[in-house]
Amino acid sequence: MEWVVFTCGSSNGRAPRCAAWFLEHVREVAEDANMNIMVLEGGVKGWVKAGPQFTALMDGYDEAHWTDLFAQEGKEGEGGGEVKTGVGQGDVGK
């Protein structure tokens, strides 16, 4: 396996932690120095906000669900920041 990409809702907590744990295991236990461990910047929310060219790749994508979710976040003041999209560059351990 060459690449493993971790993601969660926004890739601000769970995905980076899991990627770091997995990277440690891959390097120290499995002794694989070549596998690339990445975190999807912006998480699945960033993926959806990036547009239809990305949501077309999602199984079970429901536009109404995401519209409602983002509207609710906007009301709570949590959805107002810049969303980074794409896959992070480089190894999470660097």
Tab-separated table of N, CA, C and O in Angstrom:
chain	number	residue	atom	x	y	z
A	1	MET	N	0.849	-1.158	0.000
A	1	MET	CA	0.000	0.000	0.000
A	1	MET	C	0.908	1.238	0.000
A	1	MET	O	1.802	1.343	0.825
A	2	GLU	N	0.635	2.161	-0.915
A	2	GLU	CA	1.479	3.350	-1.015
A	2	GLU	C	0.930	4.550	-0.256
A	2	GLU	O	1.697	5.355	0.255
A	3	TRP	N	-0.394	4.694	-0.233
A	3	TRP	CA	-1.017	5.887	0.354
A	3	TRP	C	-2.143	5.496	1.306
A	3	TRP	O	-2.929	4.609	0.997
A	4	VAL	N	-2.244	6.211	2.419
A	4	VAL	CA	-3.398	6.129	3.310
A	4	VAL	C	-3.793	7.568	3.625
A	4	VAL	O	-2.953	8.371	4.045
A	5	VAL	N	-5.059	7.896	3.378
A	5	VAL	CA	-5.554	9.248	3.628
A	5	VAL	C	-6.598	9.167	4.730
A	5	VAL	O	-7.571	8.426	4.620
A	6	PHE	N	-6.392	9.940	5.788
A	6	PHE	CA	-7.324	10.000	6.910
A	6	PHE	C	-8.194	11.237	6.767
A	6	PHE	O	-7.731	12.286	6.322
A	7	THR	N	-9.442	11.102	7.188
A	7	THR	CA	-10.343	12.239	7.192
A	7	THR	C	-11.361	12.059	8.319
A	7	THR	O	-11.550	10.973	8.848
A	8	CYS	N	-11.960	13.147	8.700
A	8	CYS	CA	-13.101	13.152	9.616
A	8	CYS	C	-13.947	14.346	9.191
A	8	CYS	O	-13.796	14.839	8.079
A	9	GLY	N	-14.771	14.853	10.043
A	9	GLY	CA	-15.649	15.956	9.659
A	9	GLY	C	-14.913	17.156	9.105
A	9	GLY	O	-15.225	17.659	8.032
A	10	SER	N	-13.905	17.626	9.832
A	10	SER	CA	-13.171	18.815	9.383
A	10	SER	C	-11.661	18.620	9.410
A	10	SER	O	-10.918	19.536	9.089
A	11	SER	N	-11.213	17.450	9.789
A	11	SER	CA	-9.778	17.114	9.884
A	11	SER	C	-9.016	18.053	10.816
A	11	SER	O	-7.874	18.406	10.577
A	12	ASN	N	-9.681	18.432	11.895
A	12	ASN	CA	-9.044	19.284	12.902
A	12	ASN	C	-8.652	18.523	14.161
A	12	ASN	O	-7.955	19.065	14.999
A	13	GLY	N	-9.098	17.303	14.310
A	13	GLY	CA	-8.827	16.579	15.549
A	13	GLY	C	-8.577	15.104	15.344
A	13	GLY	O	-7.459	14.617	15.430
A	14	ARG	N	-9.655	14.380	15.061
A	14	ARG	CA	-9.549	12.922	14.974
A	14	ARG	C	-8.629	12.455	13.860
A	14	ARG	O	-7.774	11.594	14.075
A	15	ALA	N	-8.807	12.982	12.655
A	15	ALA	CA	-7.993	12.509	11.521
A	15	ALA	C	-6.501	12.748	11.747
A	15	ALA	O	-5.704	11.829	11.567
A	16	PRO	N	-6.081	13.944	12.159
A	16	PRO	CA	-4.645	14.133	12.395
A	16	PRO	C	-4.092	13.235	13.503
A	16	PRO	O	-2.981	12.718	13.389
A	17	ARG	N	-4.878	13.030	14.579
A	17	ARG	CA	-4.424	12.146	15.658
A	17	ARG	C	-4.268	10.714	15.160
A	17	ARG	O	-3.246	10.060	15.404
A	18	CYS	N	-5.278	10.216	14.458
A	18	CYS	CA	-5.218	8.841	13.951
A	18	CYS	C	-4.086	8.684	12.938
A	18	CYS	O	-3.387	7.672	12.943
A	19	ALA	N	-3.900	9.679	12.098
A	19	ALA	CA	-2.821	9.611	11.105
A	19	ALA	C	-1.464	9.552	11.793
A	19	ALA	O	-0.581	8.798	11.383
A	20	ALA	N	-1.302	10.325	12.854
A	20	ALA	CA	-0.032	10.325	13.587
A	20	ALA	C	0.211	8.970	14.258
A	20	ALA	O	1.328	8.445	14.221
A	21	TRP	N	-0.839	8.398	14.864
A	21	TRP	CA	-0.701	7.084	15.494
A	21	TRP	C	-0.365	6.025	14.450
A	21	TRP	O	0.493	5.169	14.660
A	22	PHE	N	-1.068	6.072	13.319
A	22	PHE	CA	-0.834	5.099	12.266
A	22	PHE	C	0.571	5.254	11.691
A	22	PHE	O	1.262	4.266	11.444
A	23	LEU	N	0.999	6.492	11.504
A	23	LEU	CA	2.348	6.744	10.988
A	23	LEU	C	3.397	6.155	11.929
A	23	LEU	O	4.347	5.501	11.487
A	24	GLU	N	3.213	6.366	13.220
A	24	GLU	CA	4.151	5.808	14.198
A	24	GLU	C	4.205	4.284	14.081
A	24	GLU	O	5.285	3.692	14.067
A	25	HIS	N	3.031	3.667	13.957
A	25	HIS	CA	2.987	2.213	13.823
A	25	HIS	C	3.673	1.756	12.530
A	25	HIS	O	4.473	0.818	12.540
A	26	VAL	N	3.362	2.416	11.436
A	26	VAL	CA	3.926	2.032	10.136
A	26	VAL	C	5.446	2.148	10.151
A	26	VAL	O	6.152	1.280	9.646
A	27	ARG	N	5.960	3.226	10.738
A	27	ARG	CA	7.405	3.441	10.728
A	27	ARG	C	8.130	2.546	11.734
A	27	ARG	O	9.161	1.961	11.420
A	28	GLU	N	7.582	2.427	12.947
A	28	GLU	CA	8.297	1.733	14.020
A	28	GLU	C	8.006	0.237	14.107
A	28	GLU	O	8.910	-0.547	14.372
A	29	VAL	N	6.772	-0.168	13.891
A	29	VAL	CA	6.406	-1.573	14.033
A	29	VAL	C	6.494	-2.294	12.692
A	29	VAL	O	7.144	-3.334	12.586
A	30	ALA	N	5.863	-1.736	11.684
A	30	ALA	CA	5.870	-2.374	10.370
A	30	ALA	C	7.165	-2.089	9.602
A	30	ALA	O	7.444	-2.729	8.603
A	31	GLU	N	7.914	-1.128	10.087
A	31	GLU	CA	9.189	-0.729	9.482
A	31	GLU	C	9.051	-0.410	7.994
A	31	GLU	O	9.888	-0.761	7.178
A	32	ASP	N	7.973	0.297	7.662
A	32	ASP	CA	7.734	0.729	6.284
A	32	ASP	C	8.078	2.213	6.194
A	32	ASP	O	7.378	3.058	6.726
A	33	ALA	N	9.170	2.519	5.536
A	33	ALA	CA	9.629	3.899	5.412
A	33	ALA	C	9.051	4.589	4.184
A	33	ALA	O	9.249	5.791	4.001
A	34	ASN	N	8.297	3.867	3.355
A	34	ASN	CA	7.842	4.422	2.085
A	34	ASN	C	6.367	4.794	2.026
A	34	ASN	O	5.960	5.524	1.139
A	35	MET	N	5.551	4.252	2.931
A	35	MET	CA	4.126	4.546	2.887
A	35	MET	C	3.882	6.023	3.182
A	35	MET	O	4.491	6.595	4.082
A	36	ASN	N	2.987	6.623	2.411
A	36	ASN	CA	2.614	8.026	2.606
A	36	ASN	C	1.324	8.095	3.408
A	36	ASN	O	0.316	7.506	3.014
A	37	ILE	N	1.352	8.794	4.526
A	37	ILE	CA	0.189	8.961	5.386
A	37	ILE	C	-0.220	10.431	5.285
A	37	ILE	O	0.579	11.321	5.561
A	38	MET	N	-1.468	10.666	4.890
A	38	MET	CA	-1.940	12.024	4.645
A	38	MET	C	-3.227	12.296	5.425
A	38	MET	O	-3.905	11.366	5.847
A	39	VAL	N	-3.555	13.589	5.554
A	39	VAL	CA	-4.815	14.029	6.149
A	39	VAL	C	-5.510	14.909	5.117
A	39	VAL	O	-4.895	15.835	4.574
A	40	LEU	N	-6.766	14.631	4.838
A	40	LEU	CA	-7.540	15.429	3.894
A	40	LEU	C	-7.832	16.776	4.532
A	40	LEU	O	-8.557	16.866	5.529
A	41	GLU	N	-7.247	17.834	3.986
A	41	GLU	CA	-7.443	19.176	4.540
A	41	GLU	C	-8.913	19.573	4.426
A	41	GLU	O	-9.527	19.389	3.390
A	42	GLY	N	-9.476	20.109	5.498
A	42	GLY	CA	-10.871	20.518	5.511
A	42	GLY	C	-11.835	19.377	5.781
A	42	GLY	O	-13.025	19.597	5.954
A	43	GLY	N	-11.325	18.155	5.797
A	43	GLY	CA	-12.156	16.993	6.074
A	43	GLY	C	-13.230	16.773	5.021
A	43	GLY	O	-13.206	17.360	3.939
A	44	VAL	N	-14.183	15.935	5.369
A	44	VAL	CA	-15.265	15.640	4.431
A	44	VAL	C	-16.114	16.889	4.190
A	44	VAL	O	-16.655	17.085	3.102
A	45	LYS	N	-16.187	17.783	5.177
A	45	LYS	CA	-16.932	19.035	4.971
A	45	LYS	C	-16.258	19.882	3.901
A	45	LYS	O	-16.922	20.474	3.051
A	46	GLY	N	-14.947	19.968	3.936
A	46	GLY	CA	-14.215	20.707	2.905
A	46	GLY	C	-14.375	20.068	1.542
A	46	GLY	O	-14.469	20.757	0.526
A	47	TRP	N	-14.396	18.733	1.520
A	47	TRP	CA	-14.590	17.995	0.270
A	47	TRP	C	-15.932	18.378	-0.350
A	47	TRP	O	-16.028	18.683	-1.536
A	48	VAL	N	-16.985	18.403	0.485
A	48	VAL	CA	-18.324	18.750	-0.009
A	48	VAL	C	-18.358	20.203	-0.469
A	48	VAL	O	-18.892	20.515	-1.542
A	49	LYS	N	-17.773	21.103	0.317
A	49	LYS	CA	-17.779	22.521	-0.041
A	49	LYS	C	-16.969	22.818	-1.298
A	49	LYS	O	-17.173	23.844	-1.938
A	50	ALA	N	-16.066	21.907	-1.668
A	50	ALA	CA	-15.237	22.119	-2.856
A	50	ALA	C	-16.033	21.977	-4.155
A	50	ALA	O	-15.558	22.397	-5.195
A	51	GLY	N	-17.216	21.395	-4.084
A	51	GLY	CA	-18.076	21.402	-5.258
A	51	GLY	C	-18.446	20.054	-5.837
A	51	GLY	O	-18.023	19.002	-5.370
A	52	PRO	N	-19.257	20.132	-6.902
A	52	PRO	CA	-19.832	18.929	-7.498
A	52	PRO	C	-18.814	17.947	-8.076
A	52	PRO	O	-19.074	16.750	-8.123
A	53	GLN	N	-17.663	18.436	-8.503
A	53	GLN	CA	-16.665	17.507	-9.034
A	53	GLN	C	-16.167	16.563	-7.949
A	53	GLN	O	-15.662	15.485	-8.242
A	54	PHE	N	-16.323	16.946	-6.676
A	54	PHE	CA	-15.929	16.096	-5.553
A	54	PHE	C	-17.115	15.316	-4.998
A	54	PHE	O	-16.991	14.134	-4.695
A	55	THR	N	-18.275	15.965	-4.866
A	55	THR	CA	-19.439	15.260	-4.320
A	55	THR	C	-19.907	14.155	-5.264
A	55	THR	O	-20.503	13.185	-4.812
A	56	ALA	N	-19.599	14.270	-6.549
A	56	ALA	CA	-19.958	13.217	-7.500
A	56	ALA	C	-19.235	11.906	-7.181
A	56	ALA	O	-19.692	10.835	-7.573
A	57	LEU	N	-18.142	11.997	-6.437
A	57	LEU	CA	-17.360	10.812	-6.078
A	57	LEU	C	-17.803	10.184	-4.755
A	57	LEU	O	-17.242	9.176	-4.332
A	58	MET	N	-18.799	10.790	-4.102
A	58	MET	CA	-19.263	10.307	-2.800
A	58	MET	C	-20.442	9.357	-2.969
A	58	MET	O	-21.442	9.717	-3.597
A	59	ASP	N	-20.334	8.161	-2.406
A	59	ASP	CA	-21.462	7.237	-2.390
A	59	ASP	C	-22.512	7.772	-1.432
A	59	ASP	O	-22.200	8.157	-0.309
A	60	GLY	N	-23.750	7.804	-1.861
A	60	GLY	CA	-24.843	8.206	-0.986
A	60	GLY	C	-24.901	9.693	-0.678
A	60	GLY	O	-25.542	10.094	0.291
A	61	TYR	N	-24.235	10.528	-1.486
A	61	TYR	CA	-24.263	11.973	-1.241
A	61	TYR	C	-25.697	12.481	-1.297
A	61	TYR	O	-26.435	12.219	-2.241
A	62	ASP	N	-26.096	13.229	-0.276
A	62	ASP	CA	-27.439	13.795	-0.187
A	62	ASP	C	-27.283	15.304	0.001
A	62	ASP	O	-26.959	15.775	1.092
A	63	GLU	N	-27.500	16.042	-1.070
A	63	GLU	CA	-27.286	17.489	-1.034
A	63	GLU	C	-28.110	18.170	0.059
A	63	GLU	O	-27.622	19.071	0.745
A	64	ALA	N	-29.340	17.733	0.255
A	64	ALA	CA	-30.194	18.347	1.271
A	64	ALA	C	-29.586	18.198	2.670
A	64	ALA	O	-29.631	19.131	3.480
A	65	HIS	N	-29.007	17.045	2.951
A	65	HIS	CA	-28.365	16.823	4.257
A	65	HIS	C	-27.250	17.834	4.479
A	65	HIS	O	-27.161	18.448	5.545
A	66	TRP	N	-26.382	17.987	3.486
A	66	TRP	CA	-25.234	18.888	3.638
A	66	TRP	C	-25.671	20.340	3.685
A	66	TRP	O	-25.110	21.135	4.448
A	67	THR	N	-26.669	20.713	2.906
A	67	THR	CA	-27.190	22.086	2.936
A	67	THR	C	-27.715	22.404	4.325
A	67	THR	O	-27.417	23.460	4.887
A	68	ASP	N	-28.494	21.481	4.890
A	68	ASP	CA	-29.022	21.669	6.248
A	68	ASP	C	-27.902	21.742	7.281
A	68	ASP	O	-27.930	22.580	8.180
A	69	LEU	N	-26.905	20.862	7.156
A	69	LEU	CA	-25.790	20.840	8.100
A	69	LEU	C	-25.026	22.164	8.078
A	69	LEU	O	-24.757	22.757	9.121
A	70	PHE	N	-24.696	22.646	6.891
A	70	PHE	CA	-23.936	23.894	6.782
A	70	PHE	C	-24.767	25.093	7.242
A	70	PHE	O	-24.238	26.025	7.844
A	71	ALA	N	-26.066	25.066	6.995
A	71	ALA	CA	-26.935	26.142	7.471
A	71	ALA	C	-26.963	26.159	8.997
A	71	ALA	O	-26.887	27.229	9.622
A	72	GLN	N	-27.060	24.977	9.607
A	72	GLN	CA	-27.061	24.875	11.064
A	72	GLN	C	-25.738	25.362	11.643
A	72	GLN	O	-25.720	26.083	12.635
A	73	GLU	N	-24.626	24.974	11.032
A	73	GLU	CA	-23.315	25.431	11.507
A	73	GLU	C	-23.193	26.939	11.390
A	73	GLU	O	-22.604	27.591	12.246
A	74	GLY	N	-23.738	27.495	10.328
A	74	GLY	CA	-23.701	28.947	10.145
A	74	GLY	C	-24.452	29.666	11.253
A	74	GLY	O	-24.010	30.698	11.740
A	75	LYS	N	-25.578	29.100	11.679
A	75	LYS	CA	-26.362	29.674	12.779
A	75	LYS	C	-25.598	29.609	14.092
A	75	LYS	O	-25.717	30.472	14.933
A	76	GLU	N	-24.784	28.558	14.255
A	76	GLU	CA	-24.020	28.377	15.487
A	76	GLU	C	-22.693	29.117	15.446
A	76	GLU	O	-21.942	29.114	16.419
A	77	GLY	N	-22.352	29.708	14.297
A	77	GLY	CA	-21.106	30.453	14.185
A	77	GLY	C	-19.882	29.592	13.986
A	77	GLY	O	-18.762	30.067	14.094
A	78	GLU	N	-20.064	28.312	13.641
A	78	GLU	CA	-18.932	27.415	13.488
A	78	GLU	C	-18.506	27.249	12.039
A	78	GLU	O	-17.434	26.737	11.774
A	79	GLY	N	-19.294	27.661	11.102
A	79	GLY	CA	-18.977	27.392	9.707
A	79	GLY	C	-18.429	28.576	8.956
A	79	GLY	O	-18.433	28.590	7.742
A	80	GLY	N	-17.915	29.586	9.650
A	80	GLY	CA	-17.550	30.816	8.988
A	80	GLY	C	-16.141	30.941	8.487
A	80	GLY	O	-15.822	31.890	7.804
A	81	GLY	N	-15.263	30.007	8.797
A	81	GLY	CA	-13.861	30.156	8.406
A	81	GLY	C	-13.584	29.709	6.989
A	81	GLY	O	-14.436	29.154	6.311
A	82	GLU	N	-12.373	29.984	6.548
A	82	GLU	CA	-11.935	29.538	5.232
A	82	GLU	C	-11.799	28.024	5.249
A	82	GLU	O	-11.293	27.452	6.198
A	83	VAL	N	-12.273	27.407	4.200
A	83	VAL	CA	-12.193	25.957	4.104
A	83	VAL	C	-11.048	25.602	3.181
A	83	VAL	O	-10.977	26.054	2.047
A	84	LYS	N	-10.129	24.805	3.679
A	84	LYS	CA	-9.039	24.296	2.853
A	84	LYS	C	-9.519	23.014	2.209
A	84	LYS	O	-10.184	22.212	2.851
A	85	THR	N	-9.183	22.836	0.949
A	85	THR	CA	-9.577	21.618	0.262
A	85	THR	C	-8.350	20.925	-0.287
A	85	THR	O	-7.307	21.527	-0.426
A	86	GLY	N	-8.525	19.660	-0.587
A	86	GLY	CA	-7.436	18.898	-1.176
A	86	GLY	C	-6.767	18.022	-0.159
A	86	GLY	O	-7.136	17.988	1.008
A	87	VAL	N	-5.771	17.342	-0.587
A	87	VAL	CA	-5.020	16.456	0.293
A	87	VAL	C	-3.796	17.191	0.789
A	87	VAL	O	-3.126	17.887	0.028
A	88	GLY	N	-3.520	17.068	2.081
A	88	GLY	CA	-2.359	17.716	2.672
A	88	GLY	C	-1.067	17.259	2.013
A	88	GLY	O	-0.973	16.153	1.502
A	89	GLN	N	-0.089	18.099	2.010
A	89	GLN	CA	1.183	17.800	1.374
A	89	GLN	C	2.125	17.145	2.366
A	89	GLN	O	2.333	17.647	3.447
A	90	GLY	N	2.682	16.030	1.965
A	90	GLY	CA	3.740	15.420	2.756
A	90	GLY	C	3.262	14.504	3.845
A	90	GLY	O	2.088	14.274	4.046
A	91	ASP	N	4.211	14.023	4.568
A	91	ASP	CA	4.022	13.057	5.624
A	91	ASP	C	3.568	13.776	6.890
A	91	ASP	O	4.136	14.804	7.232
A	92	VAL	N	2.562	13.262	7.591
A	92	VAL	CA	2.091	13.934	8.801
A	92	VAL	C	3.153	14.007	9.876
A	92	VAL	O	3.052	14.811	10.776
A	93	GLY	N	4.179	13.189	9.787
A	93	GLY	CA	5.238	13.201	10.776
A	93	GLY	C	6.279	14.269	10.541
A	93	GLY	O	7.162	14.482	11.359
A	94	LYS	N	6.187	14.966	9.434
A	94	LYS	CA	7.198	15.988	9.110
A	94	LYS	C	6.756	17.350	9.555
A	94	LYS	O	5.627	17.672	9.608
